[in-house]
Amino acid sequence: AQKVTQAQTEISVVEKEDVTLDCVYETRDTTYYLFWYKQPPSGELVFLIRRNSFDEQNEISGRYSWNFQKSTSSFNFTITASQVVDSAVYFCALTKGSSNTGKLIFGQGTTLQVKP
Amino acid sequence: DAGVIQSPRHEVTEMGQEVTLRCKPISGHNSLFWYRQTMMRGLELLIYFNNNVPIDDSGMPEDRFSAKMPNASFSTLKIQPSEPRDSAVYFCACASIGEWGVGDTEAFFGQGTRLTVV
């Protein structure tokens, strides 16, 4: 069965701290995609990153970085020098049974609170 | 493009009433998805359309739920009759999915419709 686990329900940090959000997934598919989405207090889901199963290269985008390790089935997300605007719920997601990027299995989400 | 547009943003209805949620996807995206978000179950896929045709409705919880996509620019999710346990945020999303079912783009989500059934 496919599954995404975000073990951290809530994380609270002080502004400028670095924070890592963990994501562990289970799948038997050889080809799949992994995603991170952000849900700010306003409620919409904002796409952050997509990685395919054949590309384990880590990625950095500004203060955001992602570490994909197939050996441990993990796709962790690090925010460097966190800011108050980073406060949101963050979801890790896995394509469900294929490479269809809209058919997703979501983790339960990690609520990140960044305090000034 | 204005992104995925959902209406209404909020809906409060009485148990037993029919509820219709609406979605206008991004032009040119050939696949549309309806998701539901609740505290208990998180985000779950309800139904998926490709080129206006329902492909996978295995996530639709009951026969009270139905979805249609009469054309490439409009979809509805209907609940009839509604029940308090249907209270949730319903998201519409779209993506461009290639010939072999591989996503050319990520899924773009609308702002959601918050449904409250009292």
PDB file of C-alpha atoms in Angstrom:
ATOM      1  CA  ALA A   1       0.000   0.000   0.000  1.00  0.00           C
ATOM      2  CA  GLN A   2       1.119   3.545  -0.582  1.00  0.00           C
ATOM      3  CA  LYS A   3       1.572   5.851   2.330  1.00  0.00           C
ATOM      4  CA  VAL A   4       3.115   9.158   3.298  1.00  0.00           C
ATOM      5  CA  THR A   5       4.109   9.779   6.890  1.00  0.00           C
ATOM      6  CA  GLN A   6       4.887  13.156   8.369  1.00  0.00           C
ATOM      7  CA  ALA A   7       5.711  12.257  11.931  1.00  0.00           C
ATOM      8  CA  GLN A   8       5.986  15.848  13.135  1.00  0.00           C
ATOM      9  CA  THR A   9       2.507  17.171  13.800  1.00  0.00           C
ATOM     10  CA  GLU A  10       3.601  20.603  14.983  1.00  0.00           C
ATOM     11  CA  ILE A  11       6.893  22.439  15.080  1.00  0.00           C
ATOM     12  CA  SER A  12       7.542  25.778  16.713  1.00  0.00           C
ATOM     13  CA  VAL A  13      10.703  27.770  16.094  1.00  0.00           C
ATOM     14  CA  VAL A  14      11.934  31.286  16.613  1.00  0.00           C
ATOM     15  CA  GLU A  15      12.568  33.433  13.586  1.00  0.00           C
ATOM     16  CA  LYS A  16      15.951  32.884  11.896  1.00  0.00           C
ATOM     17  CA  GLU A  17      16.223  29.331  13.140  1.00  0.00           C
ATOM     18  CA  ASP A  18      16.644  26.535  10.603  1.00  0.00           C
ATOM     19  CA  VAL A  19      13.938  23.877  10.588  1.00  0.00           C
ATOM     20  CA  THR A  20      13.604  20.502   8.860  1.00  0.00           C
ATOM     21  CA  LEU A  21      10.286  18.889   8.069  1.00  0.00           C
ATOM     22  CA  ASP A  22      10.433  15.121   7.719  1.00  0.00           C
ATOM     23  CA  CYS A  23       8.622  13.010   5.143  1.00  0.00           C
ATOM     24  CA  VAL A  24       8.802   9.237   4.774  1.00  0.00           C
ATOM     25  CA  TYR A  25       6.922   7.433   2.053  1.00  0.00           C
ATOM     26  CA  GLU A  26       5.996   3.894   1.051  1.00  0.00           C
ATOM     27  CA  THR A  27       5.363   2.725  -2.486  1.00  0.00           C
ATOM     28  CA  ARG A  28       5.960  -0.288  -4.687  1.00  0.00           C
ATOM     29  CA  ASP A  29       5.997   1.804  -7.831  1.00  0.00           C
ATOM     30  CA  THR A  30       9.352   2.170  -9.534  1.00  0.00           C
ATOM     31  CA  THR A  31       8.324   5.460 -11.103  1.00  0.00           C
ATOM     32  CA  TYR A  32       6.672   8.060  -8.966  1.00  0.00           C
ATOM     33  CA  TYR A  33       6.755  11.725  -8.024  1.00  0.00           C
ATOM     34  CA  LEU A  34       7.096  13.393  -4.665  1.00  0.00           C
ATOM     35  CA  PHE A  35       5.837  16.845  -3.800  1.00  0.00           C
ATOM     36  CA  TRP A  36       5.750  19.438  -1.099  1.00  0.00           C
ATOM     37  CA  TYR A  37       2.800  21.814  -0.804  1.00  0.00           C
ATOM     38  CA  LYS A  38       2.317  24.723   1.575  1.00  0.00           C
ATOM     39  CA  GLN A  39      -1.058  25.658   3.082  1.00  0.00           C
ATOM     40  CA  PRO A  40      -0.925  29.112   4.639  1.00  0.00           C
ATOM     41  CA  PRO A  41      -3.625  30.325   7.044  1.00  0.00           C
ATOM     42  CA  SER A  42      -5.622  31.599   4.067  1.00  0.00           C
ATOM     43  CA  GLY A  43      -6.236  27.984   3.125  1.00  0.00           C
ATOM     44  CA  GLU A  44      -5.033  27.517  -0.434  1.00  0.00           C
ATOM     45  CA  LEU A  45      -2.505  24.847  -1.372  1.00  0.00           C
ATOM     46  CA  VAL A  46       0.667  26.245  -2.861  1.00  0.00           C
ATOM     47  CA  PHE A  47       3.014  24.033  -4.828  1.00  0.00           C
ATOM     48  CA  LEU A  48       6.644  24.126  -3.689  1.00  0.00           C
ATOM     49  CA  ILE A  49       8.527  21.339  -5.428  1.00  0.00           C
ATOM     50  CA  ARG A  50       8.217  18.175  -7.498  1.00  0.00           C
ATOM     51  CA  ARG A  51      10.843  15.432  -7.712  1.00  0.00           C
ATOM     52  CA  ASN A  52      10.689  12.256  -9.758  1.00  0.00           C
ATOM     53  CA  SER A  53      11.908   8.939  -8.458  1.00  0.00           C
ATOM     54  CA  PHE A  54      14.904   8.865 -10.767  1.00  0.00           C
ATOM     55  CA  ASP A  55      16.317  12.173  -9.670  1.00  0.00           C
ATOM     56  CA  GLU A  56      17.892  12.051  -6.230  1.00  0.00           C
ATOM     57  CA  GLN A  57      19.757  15.277  -6.656  1.00  0.00           C
ATOM     58  CA  ASN A  58      19.098  17.626  -3.804  1.00  0.00           C
ATOM     59  CA  GLU A  59      17.571  20.962  -4.647  1.00  0.00           C
ATOM     60  CA  ILE A  60      17.912  24.425  -3.215  1.00  0.00           C
ATOM     61  CA  SER A  61      15.614  27.332  -3.899  1.00  0.00           C
ATOM     62  CA  GLY A  62      16.447  30.393  -1.888  1.00  0.00           C
ATOM     63  CA  ARG A  63      15.930  29.543   1.780  1.00  0.00           C
ATOM     64  CA  TYR A  64      14.288  26.226   0.892  1.00  0.00           C
ATOM     65  CA  SER A  65      16.126  22.972   0.277  1.00  0.00           C
ATOM     66  CA  TRP A  66      15.031  19.395  -0.217  1.00  0.00           C
ATOM     67  CA  ASN A  67      16.844  16.145   0.493  1.00  0.00           C
ATOM     68  CA  PHE A  68      15.571  13.087  -1.387  1.00  0.00           C
ATOM     69  CA  GLN A  69      16.979   9.707  -0.363  1.00  0.00           C
ATOM     70  CA  LYS A  70      15.500   6.614  -1.964  1.00  0.00           C
ATOM     71  CA  SER A  71      17.527   4.343   0.309  1.00  0.00           C
ATOM     72  CA  THR A  72      15.528   5.576   3.288  1.00  0.00           C
ATOM     73  CA  SER A  73      12.364   6.522   1.368  1.00  0.00           C
ATOM     74  CA  SER A  74      12.605  10.039   2.660  1.00  0.00           C
ATOM     75  CA  PHE A  75      12.037  13.444   1.155  1.00  0.00           C
ATOM     76  CA  ASN A  76      12.849  16.031   3.785  1.00  0.00           C
ATOM     77  CA  PHE A  77      12.370  19.772   3.540  1.00  0.00           C
ATOM     78  CA  THR A  78      14.578  22.349   5.228  1.00  0.00           C
ATOM     79  CA  ILE A  79      13.855  26.022   5.683  1.00  0.00           C
ATOM     80  CA  THR A  80      16.957  28.059   6.454  1.00  0.00           C
ATOM     81  CA  ALA A  81      16.668  31.242   8.478  1.00  0.00           C
ATOM     82  CA  SER A  82      12.937  30.834   8.992  1.00  0.00           C
ATOM     83  CA  GLN A  83      10.611  33.823   8.832  1.00  0.00           C
ATOM     84  CA  VAL A  84       7.199  34.490  10.289  1.00  0.00           C
ATOM     85  CA  VAL A  85       5.710  34.255   6.798  1.00  0.00           C
ATOM     86  CA  ASP A  86       6.809  30.624   6.683  1.00  0.00           C
ATOM     87  CA  SER A  87       4.149  29.794   9.272  1.00  0.00           C
ATOM     88  CA  ALA A  88       1.813  27.343   7.566  1.00  0.00           C
ATOM     89  CA  VAL A  89       0.891  23.698   7.265  1.00  0.00           C
ATOM     90  CA  TYR A  90       3.262  21.815   4.991  1.00  0.00           C
ATOM     91  CA  PHE A  91       2.196  18.667   3.167  1.00  0.00           C
ATOM     92  CA  CYS A  92       4.334  16.017   1.575  1.00  0.00           C
ATOM     93  CA  ALA A  93       2.623  14.048  -1.198  1.00  0.00           C
ATOM     94  CA  LEU A  94       3.253  11.012  -3.399  1.00  0.00           C
ATOM     95  CA  THR A  95       1.716  10.142  -6.750  1.00  0.00           C
ATOM     96  CA  LYS A  96      -0.847   7.415  -6.321  1.00  0.00           C
ATOM     97  CA  GLY A  97      -0.127   4.336  -8.362  1.00  0.00           C
ATOM     98  CA  SER A  98       1.434   6.099 -11.307  1.00  0.00           C
ATOM     99  CA  SER A  99       3.186   9.209 -12.487  1.00  0.00           C
ATOM    100  CA  ASN A 100      -0.058  11.145 -12.655  1.00  0.00           C
ATOM    101  CA  THR A 101       0.893  14.311 -10.859  1.00  0.00           C
ATOM    102  CA  GLY A 102      -2.671  15.067  -9.872  1.00  0.00           C
ATOM    103  CA  LYS A 103      -3.465  11.747  -8.200  1.00  0.00           C
ATOM    104  CA  LEU A 104      -1.798  12.298  -4.889  1.00  0.00           C
ATOM    105  CA  ILE A 105      -1.567  10.689  -1.501  1.00  0.00           C
ATOM    106  CA  PHE A 106      -0.914  13.343   1.095  1.00  0.00           C
ATOM    107  CA  GLY A 107       0.715  13.081   4.473  1.00  0.00           C
ATOM    108  CA  GLN A 108      -1.146  14.426   7.466  1.00  0.00           C
ATOM    109  CA  GLY A 109       0.810  17.668   7.342  1.00  0.00           C
ATOM    110  CA  THR A 110       3.205  19.446   9.665  1.00  0.00           C
ATOM    111  CA  THR A 111       2.112  22.728  11.208  1.00  0.00           C
ATOM    112  CA  LEU A 112       5.042  25.100  11.387  1.00  0.00           C
ATOM    113  CA  GLN A 113       4.841  28.120  13.643  1.00  0.00           C
ATOM    114  CA  VAL A 114       7.596  30.679  13.367  1.00  0.00           C
ATOM    115  CA  LYS A 115       7.622  33.139  16.228  1.00  0.00           C
ATOM    116  CA  PRO A 116       9.127  36.605  15.936  1.00  0.00           C
TER     117      PRO A 116
ATOM    118  CA  ASP B   1      -4.369  33.096 -16.041  1.00  0.00           C
ATOM    119  CA  ALA B   2      -6.388  33.514 -12.866  1.00  0.00           C
ATOM    120  CA  GLY B   3      -5.635  30.008 -11.665  1.00  0.00           C
ATOM    121  CA  VAL B   4      -8.218  27.486 -10.570  1.00  0.00           C
ATOM    122  CA  ILE B   5     -11.438  29.237  -9.575  1.00  0.00           C
ATOM    123  CA  GLN B   6     -13.835  27.636  -7.134  1.00  0.00           C
ATOM    124  CA  SER B   7     -17.220  28.875  -6.017  1.00  0.00           C
ATOM    125  CA  PRO B   8     -18.621  29.468  -3.581  1.00  0.00           C
ATOM    126  CA  ARG B   9     -15.766  30.028  -1.124  1.00  0.00           C
ATOM    127  CA  HIS B  10     -18.032  29.266   1.809  1.00  0.00           C
ATOM    128  CA  GLU B  11     -21.294  27.375   1.940  1.00  0.00           C
ATOM    129  CA  VAL B  12     -23.527  26.749   4.914  1.00  0.00           C
ATOM    130  CA  THR B  13     -26.482  24.502   4.362  1.00  0.00           C
ATOM    131  CA  GLU B  14     -28.970  22.472   6.320  1.00  0.00           C
ATOM    132  CA  MET B  15     -28.858  18.726   6.484  1.00  0.00           C
ATOM    133  CA  GLY B  16     -30.799  17.168   3.655  1.00  0.00           C
ATOM    134  CA  GLN B  17     -30.281  20.000   1.226  1.00  0.00           C
ATOM    135  CA  GLU B  18     -28.536  19.666  -2.121  1.00  0.00           C
ATOM    136  CA  VAL B  19     -25.158  21.340  -2.405  1.00  0.00           C
ATOM    137  CA  THR B  20     -23.312  22.102  -5.626  1.00  0.00           C
ATOM    138  CA  LEU B  21     -19.683  23.133  -5.690  1.00  0.00           C
ATOM    139  CA  ARG B  22     -18.193  24.604  -8.828  1.00  0.00           C
ATOM    140  CA  CYS B  23     -14.773  24.696 -10.409  1.00  0.00           C
ATOM    141  CA  LYS B  24     -13.195  26.407 -13.382  1.00  0.00           C
ATOM    142  CA  PRO B  25      -9.789  24.883 -14.140  1.00  0.00           C
ATOM    143  CA  ILE B  26      -6.809  26.526 -15.766  1.00  0.00           C
ATOM    144  CA  SER B  27      -7.240  26.707 -19.516  1.00  0.00           C
ATOM    145  CA  GLY B  28      -5.321  24.008 -21.342  1.00  0.00           C
ATOM    146  CA  HIS B  29      -5.020  21.609 -18.415  1.00  0.00           C
ATOM    147  CA  ASN B  30      -6.661  18.380 -19.467  1.00  0.00           C
ATOM    148  CA  SER B  31      -7.117  16.762 -16.064  1.00  0.00           C
ATOM    149  CA  LEU B  32      -9.237  17.816 -13.129  1.00  0.00           C
ATOM    150  CA  PHE B  33      -9.334  16.478  -9.593  1.00  0.00           C
ATOM    151  CA  TRP B  34     -11.653  16.943  -6.641  1.00  0.00           C
ATOM    152  CA  TYR B  35     -10.160  16.575  -3.168  1.00  0.00           C
ATOM    153  CA  ARG B  36     -11.684  16.788   0.291  1.00  0.00           C
ATOM    154  CA  GLN B  37      -9.863  17.950   3.411  1.00  0.00           C
ATOM    155  CA  THR B  38     -11.022  17.061   6.910  1.00  0.00           C
ATOM    156  CA  MET B  39      -9.293  16.990  10.260  1.00  0.00           C
ATOM    157  CA  MET B  40      -9.867  13.274  10.624  1.00  0.00           C
ATOM    158  CA  ARG B  41      -8.915  12.059   7.150  1.00  0.00           C
ATOM    159  CA  GLY B  42      -6.683  14.823   5.856  1.00  0.00           C
ATOM    160  CA  LEU B  43      -6.575  15.444   2.124  1.00  0.00           C
ATOM    161  CA  GLU B  44      -8.112  12.690   0.044  1.00  0.00           C
ATOM    162  CA  LEU B  45      -8.796  12.370  -3.660  1.00  0.00           C
ATOM    163  CA  LEU B  46     -12.469  11.987  -4.529  1.00  0.00           C
ATOM    164  CA  ILE B  47     -12.552  11.813  -8.315  1.00  0.00           C
ATOM    165  CA  TYR B  48     -10.350  12.415 -11.332  1.00  0.00           C
ATOM    166  CA  PHE B  49     -11.334  13.516 -14.847  1.00  0.00           C
ATOM    167  CA  ASN B  50      -9.197  13.348 -17.944  1.00  0.00           C
ATOM    168  CA  ASN B  51     -10.372  15.215 -21.042  1.00  0.00           C
ATOM    169  CA  ASN B  52     -13.747  15.708 -19.323  1.00  0.00           C
ATOM    170  CA  VAL B  53     -14.245  11.974 -18.781  1.00  0.00           C
ATOM    171  CA  PRO B  54     -14.368  10.529 -15.238  1.00  0.00           C
ATOM    172  CA  ILE B  55     -11.457   8.112 -14.952  1.00  0.00           C
ATOM    173  CA  ASP B  56     -11.317   7.197 -11.287  1.00  0.00           C
ATOM    174  CA  ASP B  57     -14.145   7.824  -8.840  1.00  0.00           C
ATOM    175  CA  SER B  58     -13.044   5.259  -6.271  1.00  0.00           C
ATOM    176  CA  GLY B  59     -12.619   7.999  -3.703  1.00  0.00           C
ATOM    177  CA  MET B  60     -16.205   9.186  -3.843  1.00  0.00           C
ATOM    178  CA  PRO B  61     -17.529   8.290  -0.406  1.00  0.00           C
ATOM    179  CA  GLU B  62     -21.147   7.501  -1.190  1.00  0.00           C
ATOM    180  CA  ASP B  63     -23.792   7.641  -3.873  1.00  0.00           C
ATOM    181  CA  ARG B  64     -24.868  10.956  -2.418  1.00  0.00           C
ATOM    182  CA  PHE B  65     -21.792  12.409  -4.098  1.00  0.00           C
ATOM    183  CA  SER B  66     -21.656  12.983  -7.836  1.00  0.00           C
ATOM    184  CA  ALA B  67     -19.362  14.961 -10.104  1.00  0.00           C
ATOM    185  CA  LYS B  68     -19.639  16.124 -13.670  1.00  0.00           C
ATOM    186  CA  MET B  69     -17.439  17.852 -16.176  1.00  0.00           C
ATOM    187  CA  PRO B  70     -19.640  18.951 -19.081  1.00  0.00           C
ATOM    188  CA  ASN B  71     -16.801  20.777 -20.793  1.00  0.00           C
ATOM    189  CA  ALA B  72     -13.109  21.551 -20.404  1.00  0.00           C
ATOM    190  CA  SER B  73     -13.734  24.727 -18.464  1.00  0.00           C
ATOM    191  CA  PHE B  74     -16.254  23.667 -15.849  1.00  0.00           C
ATOM    192  CA  SER B  75     -16.857  20.963 -13.285  1.00  0.00           C
ATOM    193  CA  THR B  76     -19.328  20.453 -10.463  1.00  0.00           C
ATOM    194  CA  LEU B  77     -19.366  18.338  -7.345  1.00  0.00           C
ATOM    195  CA  LYS B  78     -22.837  17.716  -5.991  1.00  0.00           C
ATOM    196  CA  ILE B  79     -23.927  16.304  -2.669  1.00  0.00           C
ATOM    197  CA  GLN B  80     -27.551  15.267  -2.381  1.00  0.00           C
ATOM    198  CA  PRO B  81     -28.724  14.981   0.330  1.00  0.00           C
ATOM    199  CA  SER B  82     -26.039  16.617   2.423  1.00  0.00           C
ATOM    200  CA  GLU B  83     -25.175  15.420   5.942  1.00  0.00           C
ATOM    201  CA  PRO B  84     -23.215  17.047   8.767  1.00  0.00           C
ATOM    202  CA  ARG B  85     -20.319  14.624   8.231  1.00  0.00           C
ATOM    203  CA  ASP B  86     -19.852  16.098   4.750  1.00  0.00           C
ATOM    204  CA  SER B  87     -18.581  19.299   6.363  1.00  0.00           C
ATOM    205  CA  ALA B  88     -15.080  19.823   4.992  1.00  0.00           C
ATOM    206  CA  VAL B  89     -13.012  21.933   2.648  1.00  0.00           C
ATOM    207  CA  TYR B  90     -13.376  20.768  -0.934  1.00  0.00           C
ATOM    208  CA  PHE B  91     -10.551  21.511  -3.332  1.00  0.00           C
ATOM    209  CA  CYS B  92     -10.529  21.405  -7.083  1.00  0.00           C
ATOM    210  CA  ALA B  93      -7.176  20.934  -8.801  1.00  0.00           C
ATOM    211  CA  CYS B  94      -5.995  20.634 -12.374  1.00  0.00           C
ATOM    212  CA  ALA B  95      -2.908  19.424 -14.173  1.00  0.00           C
ATOM    213  CA  SER B  96      -1.656  18.707 -17.639  1.00  0.00           C
ATOM    214  CA  ILE B  97      -1.350  14.929 -17.970  1.00  0.00           C
ATOM    215  CA  GLY B  98       0.401  13.456 -20.975  1.00  0.00           C
ATOM    216  CA  GLU B  99      -0.583  10.616 -23.240  1.00  0.00           C
ATOM    217  CA  TRP B 100       0.846   7.871 -21.049  1.00  0.00           C
ATOM    218  CA  GLY B 101      -0.598   9.209 -17.835  1.00  0.00           C
ATOM    219  CA  VAL B 102       2.544  11.015 -16.862  1.00  0.00           C
ATOM    220  CA  GLY B 103       2.122  14.456 -15.427  1.00  0.00           C
ATOM    221  CA  ASP B 104       3.612  17.261 -17.472  1.00  0.00           C
ATOM    222  CA  THR B 105       2.860  19.704 -14.686  1.00  0.00           C
ATOM    223  CA  GLU B 106       2.203  19.624 -10.999  1.00  0.00           C
ATOM    224  CA  ALA B 107      -1.362  19.932  -9.753  1.00  0.00           C
ATOM    225  CA  PHE B 108      -2.618  23.473  -9.277  1.00  0.00           C
ATOM    226  CA  PHE B 109      -5.197  23.845  -6.548  1.00  0.00           C
ATOM    227  CA  GLY B 110      -8.048  26.268  -6.159  1.00  0.00           C
ATOM    228  CA  GLN B 111      -8.666  28.125  -2.911  1.00  0.00           C
ATOM    229  CA  GLY B 112     -11.222  25.598  -1.799  1.00  0.00           C
ATOM    230  CA  THR B 113     -14.863  25.688  -0.755  1.00  0.00           C
ATOM    231  CA  ARG B 114     -15.506  25.424   2.961  1.00  0.00           C
ATOM    232  CA  LEU B 115     -18.755  23.485   3.366  1.00  0.00           C
ATOM    233  CA  THR B 116     -20.634  23.418   6.638  1.00  0.00           C
ATOM    234  CA  VAL B 117     -23.701  21.239   6.930  1.00  0.00           C
ATOM    235  CA  VAL B 118     -25.797  21.957  10.028  1.00  0.00           C
TER     236      VAL B 118
END
